[in-house]
mmCIF file of C-alpha atoms in Angstrom:
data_model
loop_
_atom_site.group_PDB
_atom_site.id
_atom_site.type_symbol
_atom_site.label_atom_id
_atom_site.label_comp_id
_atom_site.label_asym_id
_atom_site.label_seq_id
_atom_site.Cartn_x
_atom_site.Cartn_y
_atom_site.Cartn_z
ATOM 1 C CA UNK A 28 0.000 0.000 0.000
ATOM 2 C CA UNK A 29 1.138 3.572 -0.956
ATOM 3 C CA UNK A 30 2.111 5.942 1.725
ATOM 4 C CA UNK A 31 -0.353 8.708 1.550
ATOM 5 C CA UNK A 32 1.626 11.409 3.556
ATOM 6 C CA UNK A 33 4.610 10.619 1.105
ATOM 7 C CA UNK A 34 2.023 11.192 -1.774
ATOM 8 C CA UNK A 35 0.458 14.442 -0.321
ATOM 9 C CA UNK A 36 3.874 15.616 0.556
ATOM 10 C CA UNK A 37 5.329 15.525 -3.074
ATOM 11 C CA UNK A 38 1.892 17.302 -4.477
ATOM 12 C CA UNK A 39 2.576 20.304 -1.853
ATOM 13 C CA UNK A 40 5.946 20.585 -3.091
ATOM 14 C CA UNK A 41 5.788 20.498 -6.750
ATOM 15 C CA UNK A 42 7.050 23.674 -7.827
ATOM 16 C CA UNK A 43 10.304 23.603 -5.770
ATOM 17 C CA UNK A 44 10.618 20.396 -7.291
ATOM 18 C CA UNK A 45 9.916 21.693 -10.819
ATOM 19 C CA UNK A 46 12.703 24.468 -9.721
ATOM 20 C CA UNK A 47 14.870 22.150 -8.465
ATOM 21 C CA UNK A 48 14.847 20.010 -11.948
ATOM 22 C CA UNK A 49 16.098 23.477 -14.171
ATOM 23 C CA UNK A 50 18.690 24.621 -11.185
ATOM 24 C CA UNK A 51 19.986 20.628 -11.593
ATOM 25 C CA UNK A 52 20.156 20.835 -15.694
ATOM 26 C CA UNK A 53 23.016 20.523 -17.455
ATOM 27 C CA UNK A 54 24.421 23.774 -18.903
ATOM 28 C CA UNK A 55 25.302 23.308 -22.860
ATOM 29 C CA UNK A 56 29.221 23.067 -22.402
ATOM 30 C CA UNK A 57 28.006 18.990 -22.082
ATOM 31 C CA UNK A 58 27.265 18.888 -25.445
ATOM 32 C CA UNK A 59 30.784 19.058 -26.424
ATOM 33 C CA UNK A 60 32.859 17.615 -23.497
ATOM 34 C CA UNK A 61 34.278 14.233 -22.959
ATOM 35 C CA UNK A 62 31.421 12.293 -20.100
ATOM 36 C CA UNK A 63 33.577 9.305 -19.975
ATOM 37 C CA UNK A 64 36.809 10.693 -18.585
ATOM 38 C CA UNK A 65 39.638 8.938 -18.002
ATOM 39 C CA UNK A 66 41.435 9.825 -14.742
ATOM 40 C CA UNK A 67 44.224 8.425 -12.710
ATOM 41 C CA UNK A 68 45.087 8.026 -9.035
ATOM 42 C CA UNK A 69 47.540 10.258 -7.393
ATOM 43 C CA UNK A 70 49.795 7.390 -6.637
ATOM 44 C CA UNK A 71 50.371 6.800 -10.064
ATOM 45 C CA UNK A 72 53.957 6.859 -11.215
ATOM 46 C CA UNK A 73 55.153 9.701 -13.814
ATOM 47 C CA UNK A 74 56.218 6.929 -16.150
ATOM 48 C CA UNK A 75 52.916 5.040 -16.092
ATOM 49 C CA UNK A 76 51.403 8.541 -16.241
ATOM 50 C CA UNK A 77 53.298 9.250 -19.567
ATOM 51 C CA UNK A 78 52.457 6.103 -20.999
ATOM 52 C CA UNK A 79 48.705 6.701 -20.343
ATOM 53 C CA UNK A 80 48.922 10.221 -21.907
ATOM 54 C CA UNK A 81 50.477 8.340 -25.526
ATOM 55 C CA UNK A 82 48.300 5.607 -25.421
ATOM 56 C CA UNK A 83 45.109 7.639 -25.628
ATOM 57 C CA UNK A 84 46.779 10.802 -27.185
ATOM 58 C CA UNK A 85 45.848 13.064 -23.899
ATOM 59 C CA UNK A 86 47.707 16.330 -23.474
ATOM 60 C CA UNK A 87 46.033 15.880 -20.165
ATOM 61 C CA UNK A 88 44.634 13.740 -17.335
ATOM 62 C CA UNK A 89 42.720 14.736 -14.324
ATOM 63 C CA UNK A 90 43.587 13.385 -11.019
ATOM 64 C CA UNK A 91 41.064 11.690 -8.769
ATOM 65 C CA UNK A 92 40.602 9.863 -5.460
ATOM 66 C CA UNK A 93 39.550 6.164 -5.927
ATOM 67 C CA UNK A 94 37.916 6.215 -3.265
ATOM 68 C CA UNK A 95 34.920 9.324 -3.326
ATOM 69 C CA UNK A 96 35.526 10.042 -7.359
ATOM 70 C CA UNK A 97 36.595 13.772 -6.623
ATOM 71 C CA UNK A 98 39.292 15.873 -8.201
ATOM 72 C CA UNK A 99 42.277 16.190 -6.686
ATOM 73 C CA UNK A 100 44.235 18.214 -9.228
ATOM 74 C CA UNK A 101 45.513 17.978 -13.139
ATOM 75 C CA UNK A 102 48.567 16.726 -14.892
ATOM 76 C CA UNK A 103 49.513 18.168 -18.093
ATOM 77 C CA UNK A 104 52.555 17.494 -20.565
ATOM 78 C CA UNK A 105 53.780 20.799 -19.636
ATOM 79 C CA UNK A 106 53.884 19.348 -16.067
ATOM 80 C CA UNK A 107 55.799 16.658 -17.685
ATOM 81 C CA UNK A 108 58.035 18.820 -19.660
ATOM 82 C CA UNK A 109 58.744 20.904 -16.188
ATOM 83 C CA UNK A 110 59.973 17.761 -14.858
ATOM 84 C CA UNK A 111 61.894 17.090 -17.550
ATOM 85 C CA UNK A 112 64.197 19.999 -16.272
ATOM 86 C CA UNK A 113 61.595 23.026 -17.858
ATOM 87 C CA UNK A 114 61.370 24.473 -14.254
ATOM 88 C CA UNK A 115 61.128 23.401 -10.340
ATOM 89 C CA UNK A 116 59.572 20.494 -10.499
ATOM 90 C CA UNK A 117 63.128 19.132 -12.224
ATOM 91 C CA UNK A 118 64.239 19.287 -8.677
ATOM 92 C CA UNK A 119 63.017 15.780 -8.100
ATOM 93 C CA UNK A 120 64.891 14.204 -10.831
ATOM 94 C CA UNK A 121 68.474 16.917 -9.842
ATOM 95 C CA UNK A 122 68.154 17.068 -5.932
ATOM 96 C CA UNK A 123 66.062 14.471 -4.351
ATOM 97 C CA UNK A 124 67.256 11.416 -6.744
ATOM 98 C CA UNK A 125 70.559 13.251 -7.273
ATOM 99 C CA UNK A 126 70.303 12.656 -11.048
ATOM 100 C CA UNK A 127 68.974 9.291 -10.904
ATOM 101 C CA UNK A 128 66.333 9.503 -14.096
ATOM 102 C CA UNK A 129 65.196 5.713 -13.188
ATOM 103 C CA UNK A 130 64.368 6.698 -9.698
ATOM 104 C CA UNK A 131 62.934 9.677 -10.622
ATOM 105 C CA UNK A 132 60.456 8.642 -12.949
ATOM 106 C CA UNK A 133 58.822 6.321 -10.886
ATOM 107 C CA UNK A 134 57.859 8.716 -8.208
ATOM 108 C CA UNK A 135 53.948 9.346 -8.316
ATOM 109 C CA UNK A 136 52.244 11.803 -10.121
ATOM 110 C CA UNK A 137 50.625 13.818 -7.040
ATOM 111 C CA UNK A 138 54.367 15.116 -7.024
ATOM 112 C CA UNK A 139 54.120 17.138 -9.987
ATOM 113 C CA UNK A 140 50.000 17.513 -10.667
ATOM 114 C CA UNK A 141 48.867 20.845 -10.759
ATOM 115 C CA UNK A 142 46.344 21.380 -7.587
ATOM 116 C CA UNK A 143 45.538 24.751 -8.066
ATOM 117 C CA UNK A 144 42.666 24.019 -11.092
ATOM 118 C CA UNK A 145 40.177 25.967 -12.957
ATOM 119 C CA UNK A 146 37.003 24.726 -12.834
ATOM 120 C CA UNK A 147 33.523 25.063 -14.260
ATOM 121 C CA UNK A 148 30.073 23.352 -12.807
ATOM 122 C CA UNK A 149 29.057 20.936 -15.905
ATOM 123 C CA UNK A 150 25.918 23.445 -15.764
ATOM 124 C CA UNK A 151 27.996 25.984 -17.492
ATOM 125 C CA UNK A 152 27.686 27.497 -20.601
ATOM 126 C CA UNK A 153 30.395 27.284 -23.645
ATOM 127 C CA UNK A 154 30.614 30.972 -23.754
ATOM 128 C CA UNK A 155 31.198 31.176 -20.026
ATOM 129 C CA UNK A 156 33.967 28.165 -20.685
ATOM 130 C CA UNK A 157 35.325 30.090 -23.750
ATOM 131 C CA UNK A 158 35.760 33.526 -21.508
ATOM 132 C CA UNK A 159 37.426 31.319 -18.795
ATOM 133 C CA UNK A 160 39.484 29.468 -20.741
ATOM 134 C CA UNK A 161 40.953 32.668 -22.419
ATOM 135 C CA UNK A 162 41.226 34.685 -19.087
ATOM 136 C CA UNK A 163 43.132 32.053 -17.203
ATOM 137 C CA UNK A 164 45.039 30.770 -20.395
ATOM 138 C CA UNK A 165 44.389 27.054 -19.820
ATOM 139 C CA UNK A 166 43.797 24.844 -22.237
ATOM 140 C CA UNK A 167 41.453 22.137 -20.794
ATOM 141 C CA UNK A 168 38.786 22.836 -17.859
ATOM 142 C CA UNK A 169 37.349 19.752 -15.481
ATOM 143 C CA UNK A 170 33.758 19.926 -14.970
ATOM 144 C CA UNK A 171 32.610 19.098 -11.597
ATOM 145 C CA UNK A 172 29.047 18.117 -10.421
ATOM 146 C CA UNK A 173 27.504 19.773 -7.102
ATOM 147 C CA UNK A 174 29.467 17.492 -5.095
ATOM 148 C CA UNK A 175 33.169 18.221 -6.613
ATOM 149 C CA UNK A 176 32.989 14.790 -8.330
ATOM 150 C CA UNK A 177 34.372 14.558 -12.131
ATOM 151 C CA UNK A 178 31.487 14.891 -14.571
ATOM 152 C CA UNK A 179 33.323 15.838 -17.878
ATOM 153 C CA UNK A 180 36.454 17.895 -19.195
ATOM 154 C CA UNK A 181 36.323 20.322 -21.793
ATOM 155 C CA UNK A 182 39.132 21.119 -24.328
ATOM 156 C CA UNK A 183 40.010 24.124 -26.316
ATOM 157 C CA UNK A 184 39.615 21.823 -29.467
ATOM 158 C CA UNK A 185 36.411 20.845 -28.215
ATOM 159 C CA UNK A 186 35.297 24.500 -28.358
ATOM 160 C CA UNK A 187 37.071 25.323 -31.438
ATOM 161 C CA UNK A 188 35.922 22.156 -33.409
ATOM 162 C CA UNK A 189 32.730 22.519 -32.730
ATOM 163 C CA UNK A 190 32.299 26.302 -33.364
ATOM 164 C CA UNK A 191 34.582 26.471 -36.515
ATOM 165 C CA UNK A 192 31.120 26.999 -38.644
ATOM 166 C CA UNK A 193 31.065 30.335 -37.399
ATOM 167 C CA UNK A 194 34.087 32.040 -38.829
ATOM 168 C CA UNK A 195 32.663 33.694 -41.405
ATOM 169 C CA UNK A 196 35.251 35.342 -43.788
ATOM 170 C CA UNK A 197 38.510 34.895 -41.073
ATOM 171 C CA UNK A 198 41.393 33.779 -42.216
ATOM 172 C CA UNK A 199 44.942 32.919 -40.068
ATOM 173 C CA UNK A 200 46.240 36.267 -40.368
ATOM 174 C CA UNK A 201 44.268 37.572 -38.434
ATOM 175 C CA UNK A 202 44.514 35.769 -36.225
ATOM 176 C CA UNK A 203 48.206 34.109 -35.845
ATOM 177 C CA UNK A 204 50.681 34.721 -33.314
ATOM 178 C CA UNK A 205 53.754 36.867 -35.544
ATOM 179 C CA UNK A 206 55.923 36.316 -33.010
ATOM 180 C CA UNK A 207 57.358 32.893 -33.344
ATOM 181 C CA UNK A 208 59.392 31.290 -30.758
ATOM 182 C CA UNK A 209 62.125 29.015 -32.236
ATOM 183 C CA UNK A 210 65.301 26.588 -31.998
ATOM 184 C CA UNK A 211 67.278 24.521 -34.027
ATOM 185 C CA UNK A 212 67.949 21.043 -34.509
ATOM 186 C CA UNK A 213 71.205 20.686 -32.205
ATOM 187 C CA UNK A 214 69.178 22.324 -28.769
ATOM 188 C CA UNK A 215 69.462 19.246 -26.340
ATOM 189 C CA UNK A 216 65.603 18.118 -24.933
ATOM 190 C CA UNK A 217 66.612 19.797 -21.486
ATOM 191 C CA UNK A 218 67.072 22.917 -23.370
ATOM 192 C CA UNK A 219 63.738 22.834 -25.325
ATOM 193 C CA UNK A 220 61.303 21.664 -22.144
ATOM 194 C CA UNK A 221 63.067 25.250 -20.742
ATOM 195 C CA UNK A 222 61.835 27.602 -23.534
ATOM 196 C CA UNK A 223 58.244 25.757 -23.873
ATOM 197 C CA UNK A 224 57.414 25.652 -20.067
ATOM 198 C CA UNK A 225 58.833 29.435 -19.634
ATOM 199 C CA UNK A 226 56.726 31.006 -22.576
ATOM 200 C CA UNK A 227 53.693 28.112 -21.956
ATOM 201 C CA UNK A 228 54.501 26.690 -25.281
ATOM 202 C CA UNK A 229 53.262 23.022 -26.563
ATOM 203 C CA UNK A 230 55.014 23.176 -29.874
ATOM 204 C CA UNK A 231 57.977 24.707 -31.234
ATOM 205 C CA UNK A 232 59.406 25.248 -35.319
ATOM 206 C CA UNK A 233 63.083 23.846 -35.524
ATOM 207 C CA UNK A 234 64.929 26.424 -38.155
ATOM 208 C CA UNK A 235 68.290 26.608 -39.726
ATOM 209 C CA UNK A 236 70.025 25.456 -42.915
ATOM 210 C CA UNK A 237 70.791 28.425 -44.271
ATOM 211 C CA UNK A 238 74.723 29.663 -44.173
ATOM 212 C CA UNK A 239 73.010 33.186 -43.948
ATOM 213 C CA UNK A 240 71.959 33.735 -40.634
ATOM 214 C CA UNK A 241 69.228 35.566 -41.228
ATOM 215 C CA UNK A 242 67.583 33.357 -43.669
ATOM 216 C CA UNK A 243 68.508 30.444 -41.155
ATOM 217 C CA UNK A 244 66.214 32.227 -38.808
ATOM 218 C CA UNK A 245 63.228 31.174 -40.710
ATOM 219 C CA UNK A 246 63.782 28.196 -42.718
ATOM 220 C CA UNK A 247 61.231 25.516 -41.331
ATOM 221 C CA UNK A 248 63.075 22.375 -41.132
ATOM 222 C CA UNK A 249 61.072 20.490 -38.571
ATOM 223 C CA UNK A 250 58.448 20.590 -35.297
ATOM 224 C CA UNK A 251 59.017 20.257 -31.831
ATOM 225 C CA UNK A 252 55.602 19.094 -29.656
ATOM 226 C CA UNK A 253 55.523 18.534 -26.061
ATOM 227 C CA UNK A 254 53.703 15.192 -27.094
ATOM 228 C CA UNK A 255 57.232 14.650 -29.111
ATOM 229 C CA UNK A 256 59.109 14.800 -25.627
ATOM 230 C CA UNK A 257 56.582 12.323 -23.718
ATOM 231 C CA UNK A 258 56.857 9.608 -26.855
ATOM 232 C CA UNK A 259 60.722 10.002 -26.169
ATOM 233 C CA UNK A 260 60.459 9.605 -22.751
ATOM 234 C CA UNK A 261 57.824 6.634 -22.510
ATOM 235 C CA UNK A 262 59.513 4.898 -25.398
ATOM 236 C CA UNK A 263 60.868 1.263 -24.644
ATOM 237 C CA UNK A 264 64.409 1.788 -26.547
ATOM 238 C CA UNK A 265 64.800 4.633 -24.902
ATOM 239 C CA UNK A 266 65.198 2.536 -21.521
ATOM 240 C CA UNK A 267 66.449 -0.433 -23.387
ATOM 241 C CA UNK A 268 69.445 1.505 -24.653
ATOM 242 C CA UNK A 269 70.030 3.380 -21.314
ATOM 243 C CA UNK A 270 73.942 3.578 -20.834
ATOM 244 C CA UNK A 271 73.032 5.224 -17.227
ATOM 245 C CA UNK A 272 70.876 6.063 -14.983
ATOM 246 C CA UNK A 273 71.984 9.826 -14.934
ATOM 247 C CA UNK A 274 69.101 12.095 -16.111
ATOM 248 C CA UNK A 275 71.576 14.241 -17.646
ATOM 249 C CA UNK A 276 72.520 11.895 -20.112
ATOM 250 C CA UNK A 277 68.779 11.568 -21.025
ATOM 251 C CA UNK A 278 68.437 15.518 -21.824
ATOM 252 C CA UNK A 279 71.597 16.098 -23.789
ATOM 253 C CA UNK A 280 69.856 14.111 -26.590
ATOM 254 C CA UNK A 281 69.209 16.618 -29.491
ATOM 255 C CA UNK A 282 65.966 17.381 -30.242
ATOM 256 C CA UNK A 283 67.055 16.666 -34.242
ATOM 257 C CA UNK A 284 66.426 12.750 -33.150
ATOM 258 C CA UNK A 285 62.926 12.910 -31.769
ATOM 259 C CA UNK A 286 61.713 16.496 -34.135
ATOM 260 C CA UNK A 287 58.644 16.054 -36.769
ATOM 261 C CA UNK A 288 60.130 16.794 -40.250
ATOM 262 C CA UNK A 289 58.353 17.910 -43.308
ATOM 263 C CA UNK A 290 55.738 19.365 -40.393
ATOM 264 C CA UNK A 291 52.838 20.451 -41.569
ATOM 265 C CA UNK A 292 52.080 23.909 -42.564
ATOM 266 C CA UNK A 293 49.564 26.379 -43.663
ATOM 267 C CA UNK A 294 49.605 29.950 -45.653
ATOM 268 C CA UNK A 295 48.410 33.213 -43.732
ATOM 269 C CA UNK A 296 45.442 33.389 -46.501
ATOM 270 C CA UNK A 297 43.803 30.038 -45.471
ATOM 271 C CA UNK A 298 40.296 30.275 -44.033
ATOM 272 C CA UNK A 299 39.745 29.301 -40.160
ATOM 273 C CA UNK A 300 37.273 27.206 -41.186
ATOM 274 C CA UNK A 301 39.711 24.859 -43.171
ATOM 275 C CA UNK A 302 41.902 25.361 -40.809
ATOM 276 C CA UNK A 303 39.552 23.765 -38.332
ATOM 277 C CA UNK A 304 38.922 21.340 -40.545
ATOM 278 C CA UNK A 305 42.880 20.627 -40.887
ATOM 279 C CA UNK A 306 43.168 20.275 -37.118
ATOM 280 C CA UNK A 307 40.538 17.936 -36.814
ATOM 281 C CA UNK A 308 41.794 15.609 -39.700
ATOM 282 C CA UNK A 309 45.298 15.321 -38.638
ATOM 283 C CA UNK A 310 44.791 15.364 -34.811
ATOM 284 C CA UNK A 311 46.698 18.556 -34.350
ATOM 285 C CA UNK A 312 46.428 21.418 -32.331
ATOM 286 C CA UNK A 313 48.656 23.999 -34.036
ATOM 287 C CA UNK A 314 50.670 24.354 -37.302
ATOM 288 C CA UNK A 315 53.906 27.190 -38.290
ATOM 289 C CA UNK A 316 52.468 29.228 -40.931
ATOM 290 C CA UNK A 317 54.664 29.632 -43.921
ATOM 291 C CA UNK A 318 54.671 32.259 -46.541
ATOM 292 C CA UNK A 319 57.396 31.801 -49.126
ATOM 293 C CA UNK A 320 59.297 29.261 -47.442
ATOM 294 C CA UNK A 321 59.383 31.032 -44.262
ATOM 295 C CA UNK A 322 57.851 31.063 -40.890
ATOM 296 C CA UNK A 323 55.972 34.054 -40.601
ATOM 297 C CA UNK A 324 53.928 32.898 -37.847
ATOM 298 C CA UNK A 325 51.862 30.112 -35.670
ATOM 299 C CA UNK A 326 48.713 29.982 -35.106
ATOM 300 C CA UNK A 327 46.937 27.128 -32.228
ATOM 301 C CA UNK A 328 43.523 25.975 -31.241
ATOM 302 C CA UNK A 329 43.614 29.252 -28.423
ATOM 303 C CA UNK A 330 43.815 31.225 -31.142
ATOM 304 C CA UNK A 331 41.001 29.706 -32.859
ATOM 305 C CA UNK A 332 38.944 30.859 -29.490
ATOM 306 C CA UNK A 333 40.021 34.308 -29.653
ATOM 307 C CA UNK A 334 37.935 34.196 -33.803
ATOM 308 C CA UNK A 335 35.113 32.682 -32.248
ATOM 309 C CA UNK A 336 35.219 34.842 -29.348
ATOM 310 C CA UNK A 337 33.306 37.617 -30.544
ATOM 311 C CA UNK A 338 30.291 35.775 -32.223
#
């Protein structure tokens, strides 16, 4: 038999439950974020964390605790690429292991996550997500649900993808970075995790050979990518070759041995739409743009916000 008060109670109430349904919808950022998100346990080692990233082509995975589901923090290639001797969080591998890059590697990943996150509630909006994403120059966002557990993560390519239908007449000009941070083919790996975790960088055009210098400066002969350095690093014959454990050994390796060459490339003319298009066919999330042989400038999926931005 049916409870009666419980019957009467829920007809007294049906407005604050008709409330409660619209405050507890989804906002529209869902439509275009990963649900089923892969996350890992802060006890994970960096290595396994590495190998995780390649095997499912993440720039990214969220940290969790097994037990209650919520979000503990973020690791990100460039956390990887700091710890590759970019910035402080080398320290592990040059003062706590004292160069030992075996030792190092196998410390867990809560040592280097990033706990300090930007979030968004998953009943966000995407122009909310695109405003945030810009302001606080990230290029992913975790969605959390009321209770801080992980119900999604959005991307910049996410956003870009899925708005590239709006960009009208643009084209990369207007839109492309001009100033175009470079090295060349002998810069050791310890060198090149420096210059992309100091200017926030996930890719980087390799110039040079040209005798004249200033030719040299912009002949595109290749492509760095922080996903380059993490392949290099999780690779078996990387360890299987090993002549030491010293870390230092690792990093002297030139970046000429693990580079992209013939990298793709675009002209400054090319719509954003096709470009869109590009990124999406050739699972990329930037490309040099050449005019003439040269590298005139590079243009990303952040960009990509900023032309969507104001529609």
């Amino acid at each position: 038999m049916k409870d009666k008060t419980s019957i009467n109670r829920k007809s007294n109430t049906g407005a604050v439950e008709r409330e409660t349904k619209v405050h507890d919808r989804e906002g529209d950022i869902m439509a275009i974020a990963t649900r089923d998100v892969i996350s890992i346990p802060p006890s994970k080692s960096i290595k396994d964390t590495a190998k995780v990233m390649m095997e499912h082509e993440f720039r990214r995975l969220p940290i969790t605790d097994p037990g209650s589901g919520k979000l503990l923090g973020i690791v990100t290639v460039m956390d990887i690429l700091d710890f590759f001797g970019g910035g402080k969080k080398f320290n592990i591998i040059e003062k706590k292991y004292k160069d030992n890059f075996l030792a190092a590697i196998n410390e867990p990943v809560k040592e280097i996550m990033t706990r300090d996150l930007t979030t968004l509630s998953n009943k966000s909006s995407i122009g909310e997500t695109i405003e945030v994403m810009l302001s606080h120059q990230v290029g992913a966002i975790p969605l959390v649900d009321n209770d801080g557990k992980l119900s999604g993560i959005v991307t910049e390519r996410d956003i870009a993808l899925s708005l590239a239908g709006v960009a009208g007449k643009d084209i990369v000009q207007d839109y492309m970075s001009p100033k175009v941070f470079t090295t060349t083919p002998g810069t050791p790996i310890e060198s090149a995790c420096k210059i992309m975790v100091r200017n926030g960088l996930r890719r980087i055009p390799v110039v040079g050979g040209e005798a004249d210098i200033s030719k040299a400066a912009k002949k595109l002969l290749g492509i760095l990518t922080s996903t380059d350095i993490i392949r290099f690093f999780n690779a078996k014959e990387l360890f299987d070759h090993l002549n030491s454990n010293l870390a230092s050994d690792v990093l002297e390796t030139k970046i000429s041995d693990i580079m992209a060459e013939d990298p793709i490339t675009v002209e400054p003319t090319l719509g954003i739409g096709e470009l869109c298009q590009l990124f999406a066919e050739k699972n990329i999330g930037g490309v040099p743009v050449v005019k003439d042989g040269h590298v005139v400038g590079i243009i990303t999926e952040r960009d990509i916000l900023n032309s969507v931005r104001k529609y």
